[in-house]
Amino acid sequence: MTKDRIDRRFAALKAENRAGFVAYVMAGDPDAATALEILKGLPAAGADLIELGFPFSDPMAEGPTIQRASQRALAGKMTLNGTLELARAFREGDQDTPLILMGYLNPLVNKGFDVFAKDAAQAGVDGLIVVDCPPEEADPLSDALEAEGISLIRLASPTTDEKRLPAVVRRTSGFVYYVSVAGVTGVKEADADAVAPAVERLRAAAQLPVAVGFGIRTAERAAEVARVADAAVVGSALVDEIESAGKLNENVTQKVLSKASELAKAVRSARQDTV
């Protein structure tokens, strides 16, 4: 089962007493070839898990940075099938790093849940995050994914109350993704003091690791979150590097991987700084 990669990675992180660094990039940004170069380079740069976004025309949970990445990818003709091709090409050279697709429900409905799950499993995908799929309506998708051993990873947020929490964690596997801010990606900053009790609550409810994202843009903030969570997710800060490198005619892959390395070092050393 492919989701074993996620479980093994978090078990290894726990044994090392450190949080994981989860890097998010958009498939096809700035183009398919460069996106694959970046994907292939992320594990060596320190990414413990990778989230690969598939572009959608109305990415409602995203801030301006990832909205523009989605637009660039769509302009370059990237699709959900193209995203799976990227995943397959990445997996040919890396059998260990968990790869999670992240996006919206509409492209999955168009493809068909069963067909998508089979294709994703064959491409070496380990998990799926669907931003706009309510837990109450997720059973058909969960059924398709579970049949192929792919984790459906749910989102929880500061507004997830005790009444809502059981629905959120039901049929969740791999880890829980905690959206640390009320709002879109890459705009507000995560507050580690506020994140810590939320992480504990989610761990207890789901009996799974908790990754924190949506509000981490700097190495300092990543380290703060890494002290209290099982993983820190960074997306907008990496996607910003793609955009700025393109504008300045710099080496895109090099800039992104350099930023990823800086963030990974902060996450990896975070708990060594505490007594």
Short mmCIF file of C-alpha atoms in Angstrom, two decimals:
data_model
loop_
_atom_site.label_atom_id
_atom_site.label_comp_id
_atom_site.label_asym_id
_atom_site.label_seq_id
_atom_site.Cartn_x
_atom_site.Cartn_y
_atom_site.Cartn_z
CA MET A 1 0.00 0.00 0.00
CA THR A 2 1.45 3.34 -1.00
CA LYS A 3 0.43 5.21 2.15
CA ASP A 4 2.96 3.13 4.09
CA ARG A 5 5.56 5.63 2.84
CA ILE A 6 3.86 8.38 4.87
CA ASP A 7 3.66 6.22 8.00
CA ARG A 8 7.29 5.15 7.67
CA ARG A 9 8.48 8.71 7.19
CA PHE A 10 6.68 10.03 10.28
CA ALA A 11 7.90 7.05 12.32
CA ALA A 12 11.47 7.87 11.27
CA LEU A 13 10.99 11.54 12.16
CA LYS A 14 9.66 10.59 15.59
CA ALA A 15 12.66 8.32 16.15
CA GLU A 16 14.95 11.24 15.28
CA ASN A 17 12.94 13.56 17.57
CA ARG A 18 12.43 16.16 14.90
CA ALA A 19 9.63 17.58 12.82
CA GLY A 20 9.36 17.02 9.10
CA PHE A 21 9.73 19.67 6.44
CA VAL A 22 6.92 19.49 3.88
CA ALA A 23 7.56 21.41 0.66
CA TYR A 24 4.68 22.47 -1.59
CA VAL A 25 5.09 23.28 -5.28
CA MET A 26 2.59 23.61 -8.12
CA ALA A 27 2.73 21.10 -10.97
CA GLY A 28 3.70 22.82 -14.21
CA ASP A 29 5.05 25.98 -12.55
CA PRO A 30 6.82 27.67 -14.26
CA ASP A 31 6.69 24.85 -16.85
CA ALA A 32 6.52 21.05 -16.76
CA ALA A 33 10.25 20.44 -17.29
CA THR A 34 11.36 22.88 -14.60
CA ALA A 35 8.69 21.65 -12.20
CA LEU A 36 10.09 18.14 -12.57
CA GLU A 37 13.63 19.39 -11.94
CA ILE A 38 12.45 21.08 -8.76
CA LEU A 39 10.52 17.99 -7.66
CA LYS A 40 13.54 15.76 -8.16
CA GLY A 41 15.78 18.15 -6.24
CA LEU A 42 13.56 18.70 -3.20
CA PRO A 43 14.48 15.54 -1.21
CA ALA A 44 18.21 16.33 -1.40
CA ALA A 45 17.40 19.90 -0.37
CA GLY A 46 15.82 18.54 2.80
CA ALA A 47 12.14 17.96 2.02
CA ASP A 48 10.84 15.04 4.07
CA LEU A 49 7.49 15.02 2.27
CA ILE A 50 6.33 16.81 -0.88
CA GLU A 51 2.95 18.30 -1.67
CA LEU A 52 2.36 18.68 -5.40
CA GLY A 53 -0.48 21.00 -6.30
CA PHE A 54 -2.59 20.36 -9.38
CA PRO A 55 -3.79 23.61 -10.95
CA PHE A 56 -7.39 24.75 -10.88
CA SER A 57 -8.99 27.88 -12.28
CA ASP A 58 -10.65 28.91 -9.01
CA PRO A 59 -8.25 28.07 -6.14
CA MET A 60 -10.37 29.63 -3.41
CA ALA A 61 -8.15 28.72 -0.45
CA GLU A 62 -5.02 30.18 -2.00
CA GLY A 63 -3.51 33.60 -1.59
CA PRO A 64 -2.16 35.63 -4.55
CA THR A 65 1.15 33.74 -4.77
CA ILE A 66 -0.33 30.29 -5.39
CA GLN A 67 -3.21 31.71 -7.43
CA ARG A 68 -0.62 33.08 -9.86
CA ALA A 69 1.23 29.76 -9.85
CA SER A 70 -1.98 28.00 -10.79
CA GLN A 71 -2.56 30.50 -13.60
CA ARG A 72 0.99 29.99 -14.93
CA ALA A 73 0.54 26.22 -14.85
CA LEU A 74 -2.81 26.37 -16.63
CA ALA A 75 -1.36 28.72 -19.24
CA GLY A 76 1.31 26.07 -19.83
CA LYS A 77 -1.42 23.45 -20.40
CA MET A 78 -0.81 21.55 -17.16
CA THR A 79 -3.68 19.24 -16.21
CA LEU A 80 -4.50 16.66 -13.56
CA ASN A 81 -3.22 13.95 -15.92
CA GLY A 82 -0.08 16.00 -16.50
CA THR A 83 0.38 16.24 -12.73
CA LEU A 84 0.20 12.45 -12.47
CA GLU A 85 2.84 12.20 -15.21
CA LEU A 86 5.11 14.46 -13.14
CA ALA A 87 4.48 12.26 -10.10
CA ARG A 88 5.33 9.15 -12.11
CA ALA A 89 8.57 10.69 -13.42
CA PHE A 90 9.54 11.74 -9.89
CA ARG A 91 8.82 8.30 -8.48
CA GLU A 92 11.07 6.61 -11.03
CA GLY A 93 14.07 8.12 -9.25
CA ASP A 94 12.76 8.25 -5.66
CA GLN A 95 11.02 5.36 -3.97
CA ASP A 96 11.10 6.80 -0.44
CA THR A 97 9.81 10.38 -0.27
CA PRO A 98 6.06 10.59 0.36
CA LEU A 99 4.25 12.50 -2.38
CA ILE A 100 0.88 14.08 -1.68
CA LEU A 101 -1.29 15.72 -4.31
CA MET A 102 -3.17 18.84 -3.25
CA GLY A 103 -5.97 20.59 -5.06
CA TYR A 104 -9.68 20.95 -5.60
CA LEU A 105 -12.58 18.59 -6.15
CA ASN A 106 -13.76 19.61 -9.62
CA PRO A 107 -10.87 18.02 -11.62
CA LEU A 108 -11.28 14.80 -9.61
CA VAL A 109 -15.01 14.65 -10.29
CA ASN A 110 -14.34 15.19 -14.00
CA LYS A 111 -11.81 12.37 -14.10
CA GLY A 112 -13.84 10.03 -11.88
CA PHE A 113 -12.74 9.02 -8.39
CA ASP A 114 -12.03 5.36 -9.19
CA VAL A 115 -10.04 6.15 -12.33
CA PHE A 116 -8.11 8.88 -10.52
CA ALA A 117 -7.28 6.64 -7.56
CA LYS A 118 -5.98 3.86 -9.80
CA ASP A 119 -3.91 6.25 -11.91
CA ALA A 120 -2.55 8.02 -8.81
CA ALA A 121 -1.53 4.75 -7.18
CA GLN A 122 0.23 3.64 -10.36
CA ALA A 123 2.05 6.99 -10.44
CA GLY A 124 3.32 6.47 -6.90
CA VAL A 125 1.12 9.02 -5.14
CA ASP A 126 0.78 8.42 -1.40
CA GLY A 127 -1.86 10.89 -0.30
CA LEU A 128 -4.41 13.46 -1.38
CA ILE A 129 -5.54 16.76 0.12
CA VAL A 130 -8.76 18.17 -1.34
CA VAL A 131 -9.33 21.67 -0.05
CA ASP A 132 -13.02 21.96 -0.91
CA CYS A 133 -14.33 18.46 -0.13
CA PRO A 134 -16.49 18.45 3.04
CA PRO A 135 -16.03 15.32 5.18
CA GLU A 136 -19.78 14.65 4.98
CA GLU A 137 -19.53 14.28 1.20
CA ALA A 138 -16.17 12.50 1.01
CA ASP A 139 -17.17 8.84 1.34
CA PRO A 140 -17.16 8.03 -2.42
CA LEU A 141 -13.69 9.59 -2.74
CA SER A 142 -12.50 7.87 0.44
CA ASP A 143 -13.74 4.51 -0.87
CA ALA A 144 -11.83 4.93 -4.13
CA LEU A 145 -8.62 6.04 -2.43
CA GLU A 146 -8.69 3.39 0.29
CA ALA A 147 -9.09 0.68 -2.36
CA GLU A 148 -5.74 1.82 -3.80
CA GLY A 149 -3.97 2.46 -0.48
CA ILE A 150 -3.91 6.24 -0.83
CA SER A 151 -4.43 8.44 2.22
CA LEU A 152 -7.12 11.09 2.23
CA ILE A 153 -5.59 13.81 4.38
CA ARG A 154 -8.07 16.18 5.95
CA LEU A 155 -7.77 19.84 6.84
CA ALA A 156 -8.59 21.22 10.27
CA SER A 157 -8.51 24.91 11.18
CA PRO A 158 -8.81 27.28 14.13
CA THR A 159 -12.58 27.23 13.56
CA THR A 160 -12.84 23.42 13.86
CA ASP A 161 -14.75 23.01 17.14
CA GLU A 162 -15.34 19.92 19.28
CA LYS A 163 -18.63 19.18 17.55
CA ARG A 164 -17.02 19.29 14.10
CA LEU A 165 -13.78 17.48 14.96
CA PRO A 166 -15.04 13.85 14.81
CA ALA A 167 -16.28 14.38 11.24
CA VAL A 168 -12.96 15.91 10.24
CA VAL A 169 -10.81 13.05 11.53
CA ARG A 170 -13.09 10.21 10.38
CA ARG A 171 -11.43 8.12 7.64
CA THR A 172 -8.35 10.34 7.76
CA SER A 173 -5.00 8.61 7.39
CA GLY A 174 -1.34 9.55 6.97
CA PHE A 175 -1.54 12.81 8.90
CA VAL A 176 -3.88 15.70 9.64
CA TYR A 177 -3.16 19.07 8.02
CA TYR A 178 -3.76 21.94 10.42
CA VAL A 179 -4.47 25.25 8.69
CA SER A 180 -2.88 27.56 11.25
CA VAL A 181 -4.62 30.77 10.21
CA ALA A 182 -8.16 31.74 9.34
CA GLY A 183 -7.71 32.82 5.75
CA VAL A 184 -5.91 31.94 2.54
CA THR A 185 -2.38 30.65 1.99
CA GLY A 186 0.67 32.85 2.34
CA VAL A 187 -0.96 35.97 3.79
CA LYS A 188 -1.01 35.72 7.60
CA GLU A 189 1.69 34.21 9.79
CA ALA A 190 1.34 31.21 12.07
CA ASP A 191 1.55 31.79 15.81
CA ALA A 192 3.33 28.85 17.42
CA ASP A 193 1.80 29.60 20.84
CA ALA A 194 -1.68 29.32 19.37
CA VAL A 195 -0.74 26.31 17.20
CA ALA A 196 0.61 24.14 20.05
CA PRO A 197 -2.69 23.39 21.86
CA ALA A 198 -4.49 22.88 18.55
CA VAL A 199 -1.87 20.32 17.50
CA GLU A 200 -2.26 18.44 20.78
CA ARG A 201 -6.04 18.39 20.39
CA LEU A 202 -5.83 17.06 16.82
CA ARG A 203 -3.23 14.42 17.69
CA ALA A 204 -5.48 13.12 20.47
CA ALA A 205 -8.58 13.08 18.27
CA ALA A 206 -7.04 11.52 15.17
CA GLN A 207 -4.19 9.48 16.67
CA LEU A 208 -2.12 10.73 13.75
CA PRO A 209 0.77 13.15 13.20
CA VAL A 210 -0.18 16.77 12.61
CA ALA A 211 1.40 18.94 9.92
CA VAL A 212 0.93 22.71 10.14
CA GLY A 213 0.75 25.03 7.14
CA PHE A 214 -0.79 28.11 5.50
CA GLY A 215 1.14 30.61 7.66
CA ILE A 216 4.84 29.71 7.40
CA ARG A 217 7.00 31.87 5.16
CA THR A 218 10.33 32.24 6.98
CA ALA A 219 12.95 29.90 8.44
CA GLU A 220 12.33 31.41 11.87
CA ARG A 221 8.59 30.74 11.71
CA ALA A 222 9.20 27.23 10.36
CA ALA A 223 11.46 26.47 13.31
CA GLU A 224 8.90 27.77 15.80
CA VAL A 225 6.20 25.53 14.33
CA ALA A 226 8.58 22.56 14.13
CA ARG A 227 9.03 22.69 17.90
CA VAL A 228 5.33 21.99 18.50
CA ALA A 229 4.07 20.14 15.39
CA ASP A 230 5.02 16.90 13.64
CA ALA A 231 5.72 18.75 10.38
CA ALA A 232 5.87 22.27 8.99
CA VAL A 233 4.44 22.91 5.52
CA VAL A 234 5.82 25.71 3.35
CA GLY A 235 4.33 26.59 -0.02
CA SER A 236 4.00 30.28 -0.82
CA ALA A 237 7.61 31.08 0.16
CA LEU A 238 8.88 28.48 -2.34
CA VAL A 239 6.45 29.52 -5.06
CA ASP A 240 7.56 33.14 -4.55
CA GLU A 241 11.09 32.04 -5.50
CA ILE A 242 9.79 30.58 -8.77
CA GLU A 243 8.04 33.82 -9.62
CA SER A 244 10.91 36.14 -8.68
CA ALA A 245 13.52 34.00 -10.46
CA GLY A 246 11.43 34.14 -13.61
CA LYS A 247 11.18 37.91 -13.45
CA LEU A 248 14.92 38.32 -12.84
CA ASN A 249 15.90 35.68 -15.42
CA GLU A 250 17.67 33.66 -12.71
CA ASN A 251 18.01 29.89 -12.39
CA VAL A 252 14.57 28.94 -11.09
CA THR A 253 15.44 25.46 -9.85
CA GLN A 254 18.51 26.68 -8.01
CA LYS A 255 16.60 29.48 -6.27
CA VAL A 256 13.76 27.24 -5.13
CA LEU A 257 16.04 24.47 -3.89
CA SER A 258 18.23 26.99 -2.06
CA LYS A 259 15.17 28.35 -0.25
CA ALA A 260 13.98 24.82 0.50
CA SER A 261 17.38 23.98 1.98
CA GLU A 262 17.29 27.06 4.21
CA LEU A 263 13.83 26.14 5.50
CA ALA A 264 14.70 22.46 5.94
CA LYS A 265 17.75 23.30 8.05
CA ALA A 266 15.61 25.49 10.30
CA VAL A 267 13.04 22.72 10.75
CA ARG A 268 15.65 20.01 11.32
CA SER A 269 17.53 21.98 13.97
CA ALA A 270 14.48 23.47 15.73
CA ARG A 271 14.27 21.02 18.62
CA GLN A 272 18.05 21.03 19.15
CA ASP A 273 17.75 24.68 20.14
CA THR A 274 15.49 23.89 23.08
CA VAL A 275 16.74 22.58 26.39
#
